[in-house]
XYZ file of C-alpha atoms in Angstrom:
491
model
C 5.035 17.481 -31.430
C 6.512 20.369 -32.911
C 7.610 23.919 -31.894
C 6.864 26.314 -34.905
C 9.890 27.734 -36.995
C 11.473 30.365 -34.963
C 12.838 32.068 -37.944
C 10.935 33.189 -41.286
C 12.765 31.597 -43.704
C 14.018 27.870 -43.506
C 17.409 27.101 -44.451
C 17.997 25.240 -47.452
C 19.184 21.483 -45.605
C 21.153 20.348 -49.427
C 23.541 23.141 -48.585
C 25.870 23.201 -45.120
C 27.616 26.134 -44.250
C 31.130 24.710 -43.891
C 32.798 21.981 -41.859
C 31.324 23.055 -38.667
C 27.660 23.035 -39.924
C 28.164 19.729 -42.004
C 29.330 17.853 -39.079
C 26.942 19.381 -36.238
C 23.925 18.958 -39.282
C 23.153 22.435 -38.065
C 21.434 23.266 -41.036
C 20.366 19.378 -41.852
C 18.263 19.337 -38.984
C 16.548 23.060 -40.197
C 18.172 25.161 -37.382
C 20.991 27.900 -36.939
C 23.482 29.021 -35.161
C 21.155 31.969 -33.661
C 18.643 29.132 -32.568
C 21.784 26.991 -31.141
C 22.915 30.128 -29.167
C 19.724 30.988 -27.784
C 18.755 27.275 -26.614
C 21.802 26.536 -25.317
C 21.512 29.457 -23.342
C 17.891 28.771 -22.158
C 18.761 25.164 -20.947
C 21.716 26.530 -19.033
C 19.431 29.059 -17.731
C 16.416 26.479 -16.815
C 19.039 23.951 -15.084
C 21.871 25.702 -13.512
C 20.159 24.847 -10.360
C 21.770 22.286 -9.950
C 24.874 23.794 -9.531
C 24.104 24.916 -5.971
C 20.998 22.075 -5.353
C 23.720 19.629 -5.478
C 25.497 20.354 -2.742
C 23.104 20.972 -0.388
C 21.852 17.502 -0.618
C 25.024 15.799 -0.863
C 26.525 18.207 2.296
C 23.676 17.529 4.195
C 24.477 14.053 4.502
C 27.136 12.179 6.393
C 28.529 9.101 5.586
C 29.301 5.779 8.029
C 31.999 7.671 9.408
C 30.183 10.671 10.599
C 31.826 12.535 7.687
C 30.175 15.189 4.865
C 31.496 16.807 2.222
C 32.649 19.825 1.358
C 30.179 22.447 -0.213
C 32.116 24.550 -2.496
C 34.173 21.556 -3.311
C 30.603 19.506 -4.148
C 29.555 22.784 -6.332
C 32.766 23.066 -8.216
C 33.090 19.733 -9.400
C 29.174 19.280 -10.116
C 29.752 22.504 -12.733
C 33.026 20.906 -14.137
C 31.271 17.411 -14.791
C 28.265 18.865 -15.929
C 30.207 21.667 -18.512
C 32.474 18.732 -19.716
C 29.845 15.974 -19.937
C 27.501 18.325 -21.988
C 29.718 19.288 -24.431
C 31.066 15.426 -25.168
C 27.284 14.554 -25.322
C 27.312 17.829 -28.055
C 30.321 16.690 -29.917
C 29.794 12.905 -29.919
C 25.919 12.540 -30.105
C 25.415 15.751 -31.707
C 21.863 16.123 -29.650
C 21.161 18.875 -27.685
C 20.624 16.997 -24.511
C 22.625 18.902 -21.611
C 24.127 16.366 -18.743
C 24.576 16.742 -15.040
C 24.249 15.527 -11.545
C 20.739 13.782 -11.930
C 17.995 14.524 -8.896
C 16.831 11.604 -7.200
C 20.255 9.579 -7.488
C 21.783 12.282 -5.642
C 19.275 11.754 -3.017
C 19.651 8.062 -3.193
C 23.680 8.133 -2.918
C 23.366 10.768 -0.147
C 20.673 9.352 2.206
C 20.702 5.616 1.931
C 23.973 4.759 0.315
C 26.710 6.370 1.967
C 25.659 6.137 5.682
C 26.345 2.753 5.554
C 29.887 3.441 3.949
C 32.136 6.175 3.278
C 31.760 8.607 0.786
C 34.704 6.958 -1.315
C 32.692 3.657 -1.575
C 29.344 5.483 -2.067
C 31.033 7.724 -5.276
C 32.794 3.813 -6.227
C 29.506 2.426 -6.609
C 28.350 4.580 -8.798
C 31.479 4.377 -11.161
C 30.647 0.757 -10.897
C 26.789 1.240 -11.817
C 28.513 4.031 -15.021
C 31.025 1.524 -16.321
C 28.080 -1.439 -16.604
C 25.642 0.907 -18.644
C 28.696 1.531 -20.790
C 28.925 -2.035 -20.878
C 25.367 -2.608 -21.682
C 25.682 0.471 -24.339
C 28.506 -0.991 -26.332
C 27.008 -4.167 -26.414
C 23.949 -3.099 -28.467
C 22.020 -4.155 -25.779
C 20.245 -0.684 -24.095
C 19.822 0.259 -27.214
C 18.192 -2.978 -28.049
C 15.651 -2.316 -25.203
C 15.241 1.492 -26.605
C 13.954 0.125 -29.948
C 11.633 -2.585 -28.025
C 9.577 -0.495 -26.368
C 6.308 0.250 -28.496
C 6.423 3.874 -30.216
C 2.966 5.355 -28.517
C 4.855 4.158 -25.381
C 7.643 6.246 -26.312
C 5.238 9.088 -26.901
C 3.240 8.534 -23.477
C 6.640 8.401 -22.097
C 7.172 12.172 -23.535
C 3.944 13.440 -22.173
C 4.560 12.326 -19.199
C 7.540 13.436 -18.711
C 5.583 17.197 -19.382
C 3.559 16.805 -16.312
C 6.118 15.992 -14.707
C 8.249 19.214 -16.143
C 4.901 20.986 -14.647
C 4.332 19.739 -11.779
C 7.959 20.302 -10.912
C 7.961 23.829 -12.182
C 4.788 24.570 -10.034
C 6.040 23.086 -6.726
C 9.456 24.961 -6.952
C 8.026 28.098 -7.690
C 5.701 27.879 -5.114
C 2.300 28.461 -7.193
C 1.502 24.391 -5.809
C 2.434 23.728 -2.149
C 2.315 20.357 0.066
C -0.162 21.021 2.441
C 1.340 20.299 6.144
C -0.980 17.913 6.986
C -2.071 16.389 4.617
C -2.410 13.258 6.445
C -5.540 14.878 7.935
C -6.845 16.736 4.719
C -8.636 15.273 1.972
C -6.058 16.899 -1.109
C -2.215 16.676 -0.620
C -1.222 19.422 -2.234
C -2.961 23.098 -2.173
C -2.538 26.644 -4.029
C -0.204 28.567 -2.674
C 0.118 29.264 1.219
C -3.469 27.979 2.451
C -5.191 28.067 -0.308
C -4.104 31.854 -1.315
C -1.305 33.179 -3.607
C -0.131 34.979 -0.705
C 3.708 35.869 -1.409
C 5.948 37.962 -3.489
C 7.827 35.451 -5.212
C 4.873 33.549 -6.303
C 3.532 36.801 -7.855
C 6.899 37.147 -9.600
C 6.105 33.453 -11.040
C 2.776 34.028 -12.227
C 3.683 37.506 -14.292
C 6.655 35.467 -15.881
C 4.672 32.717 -17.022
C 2.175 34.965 -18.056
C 4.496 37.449 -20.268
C 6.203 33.970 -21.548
C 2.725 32.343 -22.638
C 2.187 35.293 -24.633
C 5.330 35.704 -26.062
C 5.091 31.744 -27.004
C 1.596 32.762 -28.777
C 2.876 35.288 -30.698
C 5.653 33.600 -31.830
C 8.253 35.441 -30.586
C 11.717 34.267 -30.943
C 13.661 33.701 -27.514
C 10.182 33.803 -25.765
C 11.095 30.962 -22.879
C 14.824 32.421 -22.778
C 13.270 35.877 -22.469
C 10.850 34.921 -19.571
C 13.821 33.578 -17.238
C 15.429 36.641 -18.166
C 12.374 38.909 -17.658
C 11.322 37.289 -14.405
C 14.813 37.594 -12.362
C 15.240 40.812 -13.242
C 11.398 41.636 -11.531
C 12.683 39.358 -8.652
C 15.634 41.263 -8.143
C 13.357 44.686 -8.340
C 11.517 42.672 -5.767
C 14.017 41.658 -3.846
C 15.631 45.049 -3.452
C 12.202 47.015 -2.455
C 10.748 44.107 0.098
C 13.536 42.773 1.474
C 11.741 39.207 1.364
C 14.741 37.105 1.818
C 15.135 33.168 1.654
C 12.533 30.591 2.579
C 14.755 29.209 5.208
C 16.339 31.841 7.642
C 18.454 29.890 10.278
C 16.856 26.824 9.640
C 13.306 28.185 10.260
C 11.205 27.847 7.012
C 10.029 31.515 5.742
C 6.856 30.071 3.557
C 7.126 33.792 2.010
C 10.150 33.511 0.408
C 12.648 32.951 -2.478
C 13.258 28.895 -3.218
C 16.987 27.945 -3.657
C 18.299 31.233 -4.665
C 17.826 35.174 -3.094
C 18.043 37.106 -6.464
C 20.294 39.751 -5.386
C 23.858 40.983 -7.279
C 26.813 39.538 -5.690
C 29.498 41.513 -3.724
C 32.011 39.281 -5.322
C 30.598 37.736 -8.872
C 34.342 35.789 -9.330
C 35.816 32.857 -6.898
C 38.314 30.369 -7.683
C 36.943 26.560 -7.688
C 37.720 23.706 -5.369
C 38.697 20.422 -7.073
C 39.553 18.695 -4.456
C 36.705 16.070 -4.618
C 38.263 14.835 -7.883
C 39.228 11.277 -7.919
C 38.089 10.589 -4.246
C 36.249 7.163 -5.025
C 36.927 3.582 -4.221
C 35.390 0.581 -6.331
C 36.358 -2.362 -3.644
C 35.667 -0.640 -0.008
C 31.948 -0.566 -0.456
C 32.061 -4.749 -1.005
C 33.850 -5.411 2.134
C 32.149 -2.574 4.456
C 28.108 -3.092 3.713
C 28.031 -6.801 2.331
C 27.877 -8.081 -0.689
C 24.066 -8.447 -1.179
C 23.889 -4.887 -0.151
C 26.067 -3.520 -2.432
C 24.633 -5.668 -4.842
C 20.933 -4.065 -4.577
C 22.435 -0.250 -4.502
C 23.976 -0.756 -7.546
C 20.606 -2.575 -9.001
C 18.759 0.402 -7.896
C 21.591 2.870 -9.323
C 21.158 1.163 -12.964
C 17.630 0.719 -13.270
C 17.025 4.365 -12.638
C 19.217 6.078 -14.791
C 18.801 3.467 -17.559
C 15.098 4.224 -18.359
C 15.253 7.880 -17.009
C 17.891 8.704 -19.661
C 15.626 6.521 -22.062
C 12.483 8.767 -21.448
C 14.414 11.927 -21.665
C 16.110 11.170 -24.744
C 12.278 10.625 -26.063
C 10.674 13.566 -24.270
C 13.167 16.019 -26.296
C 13.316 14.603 -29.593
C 9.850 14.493 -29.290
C 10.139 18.242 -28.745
C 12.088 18.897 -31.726
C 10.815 16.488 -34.196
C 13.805 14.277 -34.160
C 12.326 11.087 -33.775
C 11.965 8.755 -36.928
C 9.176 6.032 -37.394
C 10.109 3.838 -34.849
C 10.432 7.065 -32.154
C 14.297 6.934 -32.401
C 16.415 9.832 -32.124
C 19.591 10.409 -34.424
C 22.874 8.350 -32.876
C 20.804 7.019 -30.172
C 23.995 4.788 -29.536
C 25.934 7.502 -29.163
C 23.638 9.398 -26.743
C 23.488 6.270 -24.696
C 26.930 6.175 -24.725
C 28.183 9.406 -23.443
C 25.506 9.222 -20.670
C 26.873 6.308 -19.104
C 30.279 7.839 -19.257
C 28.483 10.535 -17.560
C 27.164 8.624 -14.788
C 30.797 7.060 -13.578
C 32.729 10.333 -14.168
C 29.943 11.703 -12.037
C 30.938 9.299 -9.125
C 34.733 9.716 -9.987
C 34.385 13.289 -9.134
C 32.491 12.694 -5.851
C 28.724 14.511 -7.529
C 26.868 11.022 -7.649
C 26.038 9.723 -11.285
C 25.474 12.515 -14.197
C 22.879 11.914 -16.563
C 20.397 13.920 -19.324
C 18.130 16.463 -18.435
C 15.062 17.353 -19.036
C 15.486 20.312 -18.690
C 17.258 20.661 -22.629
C 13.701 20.223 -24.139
C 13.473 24.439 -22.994
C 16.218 24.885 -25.111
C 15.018 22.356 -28.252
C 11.668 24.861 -27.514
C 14.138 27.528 -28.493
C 15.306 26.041 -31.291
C 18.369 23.826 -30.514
C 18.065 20.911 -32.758
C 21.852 19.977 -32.395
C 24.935 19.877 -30.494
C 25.961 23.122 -30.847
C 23.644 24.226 -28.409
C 25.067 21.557 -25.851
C 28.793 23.994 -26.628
C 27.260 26.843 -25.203
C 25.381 25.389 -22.061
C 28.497 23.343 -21.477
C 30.770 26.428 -21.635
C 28.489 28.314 -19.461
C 29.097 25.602 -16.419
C 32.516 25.613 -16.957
C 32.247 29.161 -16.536
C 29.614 28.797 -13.617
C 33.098 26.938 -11.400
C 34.575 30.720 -11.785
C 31.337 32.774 -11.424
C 28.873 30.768 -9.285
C 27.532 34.144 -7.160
C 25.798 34.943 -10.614
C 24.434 31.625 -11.304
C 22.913 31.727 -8.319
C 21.340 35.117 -8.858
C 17.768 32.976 -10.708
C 15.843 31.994 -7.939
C 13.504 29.114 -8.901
C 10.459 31.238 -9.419
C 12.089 32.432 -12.552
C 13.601 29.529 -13.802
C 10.138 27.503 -13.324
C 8.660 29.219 -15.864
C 10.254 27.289 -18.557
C 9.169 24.073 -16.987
C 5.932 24.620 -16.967
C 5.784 26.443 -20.837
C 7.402 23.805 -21.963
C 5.345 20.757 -20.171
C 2.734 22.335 -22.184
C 4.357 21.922 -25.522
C 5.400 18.076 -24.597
C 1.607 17.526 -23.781
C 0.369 18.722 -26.604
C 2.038 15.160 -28.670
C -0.669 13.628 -26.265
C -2.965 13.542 -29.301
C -1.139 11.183 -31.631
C -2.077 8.022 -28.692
C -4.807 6.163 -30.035
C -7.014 6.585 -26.590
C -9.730 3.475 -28.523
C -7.227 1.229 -28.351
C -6.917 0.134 -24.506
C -4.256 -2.657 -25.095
C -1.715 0.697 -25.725
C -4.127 3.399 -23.552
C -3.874 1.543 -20.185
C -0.381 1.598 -19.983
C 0.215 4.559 -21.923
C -1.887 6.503 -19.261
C -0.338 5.020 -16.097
C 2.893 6.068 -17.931
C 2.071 9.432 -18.475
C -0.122 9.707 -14.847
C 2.049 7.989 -12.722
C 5.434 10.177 -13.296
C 4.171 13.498 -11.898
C 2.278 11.777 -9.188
C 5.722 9.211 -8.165
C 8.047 12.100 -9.003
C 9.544 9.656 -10.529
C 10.417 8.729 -14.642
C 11.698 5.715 -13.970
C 8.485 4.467 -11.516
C 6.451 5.438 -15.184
C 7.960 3.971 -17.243
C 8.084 0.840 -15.444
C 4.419 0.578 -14.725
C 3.205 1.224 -18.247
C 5.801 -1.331 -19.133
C 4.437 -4.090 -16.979
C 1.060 -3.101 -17.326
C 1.799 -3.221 -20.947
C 2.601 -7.198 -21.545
C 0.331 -8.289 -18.626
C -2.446 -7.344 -20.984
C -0.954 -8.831 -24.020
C -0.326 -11.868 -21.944
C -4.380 -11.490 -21.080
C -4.898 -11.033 -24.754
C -3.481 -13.740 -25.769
C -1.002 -11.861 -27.867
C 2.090 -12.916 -26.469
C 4.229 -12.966 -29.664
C 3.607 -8.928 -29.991
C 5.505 -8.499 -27.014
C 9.057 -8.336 -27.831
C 11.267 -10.925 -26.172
C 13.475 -8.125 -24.272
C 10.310 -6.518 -23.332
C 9.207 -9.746 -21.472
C 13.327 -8.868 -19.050
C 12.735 -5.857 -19.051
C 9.009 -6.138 -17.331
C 10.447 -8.813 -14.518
C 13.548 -6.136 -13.649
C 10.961 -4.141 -12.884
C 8.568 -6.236 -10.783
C 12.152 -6.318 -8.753
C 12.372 -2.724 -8.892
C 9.153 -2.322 -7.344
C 9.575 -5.517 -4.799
C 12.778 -4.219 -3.760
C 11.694 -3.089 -0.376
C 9.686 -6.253 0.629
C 13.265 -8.356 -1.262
C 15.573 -6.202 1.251
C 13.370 -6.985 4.247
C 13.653 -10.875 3.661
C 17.594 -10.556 2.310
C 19.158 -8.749 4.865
């Protein structure tokens, strides 16, 4: 789908700028540098999260040795990775697809990986798992399995990858809760705090999404850049008249209150980074420590999820943008590929688990960004977020949710270009699209439409449309899903 122009007049694509715009294709690709500026900033804006998410899940863990990492040192290298990651994936695949630490593979590294190694041989694996995408990149052969995949899969795999924008927006801000017990209720999730829109921060979400909606109606320019802005400076007025503090105090959850960040102004906006974490990995201990087979089905696990998750996002926001060509390719898709792999091992070399794409940049391709200039400014700003990360943490999630869900709406909208009559491409478009906001998961999608998709060609009787790397692709997956049962009779 596509985002109307943000600007009244189009520029004229037969007639770059200079240097600059010839090689970014800033005014190729129908933007400018006031639509670069403002999306860069609105991605930064919409994932900068991560810059303190990050460490608390990798120092909450400990690895085999009863050892965790430091916090500032985990949030000082995530922003350097991140700031130089997103501007090589800027200045080599000229996209405007930010990179950093990716959710889930944190998670992974943090809670099953490294407890039965040390941190060293955790971070090694996934420089291990980087360096064989890179391998697979180079090759020709991911982006082999890119072009493979049928194009209405490639635009299921964008509207799901909205929901799942949505659902994740909703949940953070706290507008969609888990309910306690939901083993005992019939609906696992509820609205708000039993059933009621009962605190200040979710009141703060609902206003911001509301001004933002209109803003996107009437076309304003900036709209999803002005929301975040709009709705932490109401949380801070919030903040500073109710006192409502964080939604843990002590370790005791506070339902009522801000998620991930207290917007408040910091005593102390500038701090010098740690960087100490740099370089603190080791490619051989893991093999000798945890076993071979173990190791073995980590780093399995490691690559299948942040080679289709990349491959989705990469969709999702040239999808966004309308930079996909026939075949629901996105300019220098080699190149994209590329410098997210290199993301992935740097990511482990600097001791923040693998770095991938976000989808978080389709906020700023909603803003306009249709190149790599945007992916300049967002990468400055975490380079600068090392030096200045009180202020980053100032946007509490009920602010910066806002974007997700605006912009799940504009990815859902492409919906409509599936032909729903067909049900050899419907089935497994919809248990692509379904299954990622219900799985929290892009990878656990993708897979399932995937299969789903040649066991029904295979029904058909229309093998031959299936192409040959599809037919892999499918069986990595039934291992993907079978991994738990596999692990059970392995080891």
């Amino acid at each position: 789908m596509s985002v109307a122009p943000l600007d009244n007049t189009p520029p004229d694509p037969s007639r770059p700028v200079n240097r600059f715009d010839r090689y970014f294709e800033v005014t190729a690709r129908g933007s400018t540098m006031t639509r670069e500026l403002r999306g860069g900033l609105a991605t930064f804006f919409t994932m900068a999260y991560i810059v303190v998410l990050n460490p608390l899940i990798l120092g909450g863990a400990v690895d085999g040795d009863g050892k965790a990492l430091a916090i500032p040192a985990i949030a000082a290298a995530t922003a350097l990775v991140a700031g130089l990651m997103t501007i090589l994936m800027g200045v080599v695949g000229r996209f405007p697809l930010a990179v950093a630490a990716g959710l889930g593979v944190n998670a992974l590294v943090a809670y099953e990986i490294a407890p039965q190694m040390t941190w060293a041989d955790a971070m090694g694996l996934v420089v291990i798992e980087g360096v064989i995408i890179a391998v697979l990149v180079l090759t020709g052969l991911r982006t082999a399995v890119f072009r493979s995949v049928p194009t209405q899969m490639k635009t299921a795999i964008g509207v799901g990858i909205g929901l799942f924008l949505t659902i994740i927006g909703l949940v953070d801000a706290g507008f969609v809760r888990r309910i306690p017990d939901a083993a005992n209720s019939t609906v696992p999730l509820g609205l708000g705090i039993g059933g009621k829109l009962a605190s200040w921060p979710t009141l703060v979400f609902v206003l911001g999404l509301l001004l933002t909606l209109v803003l996107v109606v009437r076309r304003v320019k900036g709209a999803i850049l002005i929301g975040i802005f709009a709705s932490t400076a109401l949380a801070m007025v919030v903040e500073a008249l109710g006192n409502v503090g964080p939604s843990f105090v002590n370790g005791v959850p506070n339902p009522k209150g801000w998620s991930l960040n207290v917007p408040t102004l910091p005593s102390n906006p500038v701090d010098l980074p740690d960087l100490s974490l740099l370089g603190q990995f080791n490619v051989l201990g893991s093999w000798e420590r945890a076993g071979w087979l173990v190791v073995l089905m980590f780093i399995f696990t490691l690559l299948v999820t942040d080679f289709f998750d990349t491959m989705g996002t990469m969709v999702a926001v040239g999808q966004e943008g309308s930079m996909l060509d026939e075949q629901g390719t996105p300019p220098r898709a080699k190149e994209i590929l590329l410098v997210d792999s290199i993301g992935a091992a740097a990511g482990g070399a600097a001791s923040v688990s693998s770095n991938t794409a976000y989808i978080e940049s389709a906020a700023g391709v909603a803003e306009g960004a249709r190149t790599g200039v945007a992916n300049l400014v967002t990468g400055a700003l975490f380079l600068l977020a090392m030096f200045l990360a009180p202020l980053v943490v100032v946007v509490p999630f009920e602010a910066a949710s806002v974007a997700l869900v605006v912009v799940g709406f504009l990815m859902m909208t492409a919906v409509r270009t599936i032909d729903w009559s067909d049900y050899e491409i419907a089935i497994p478009a919809f248990l692509t699209i379904v299954l990622m906001p219900f799985t929290y998961s892009i990878s656990n999608g993708i897979g399932a439409g995937l299969i789903t998709y040649v066991v029904i060609k295979l029904a058909k009787g229309k093998a031959r449309e299936v192409h040959p790397l599809l037919y892999a692709v499918a069986a990595l997956f039934v291992v993907y899903f079978l991994r738990g049962p596999i692990e059970a009779l392995v080891f």
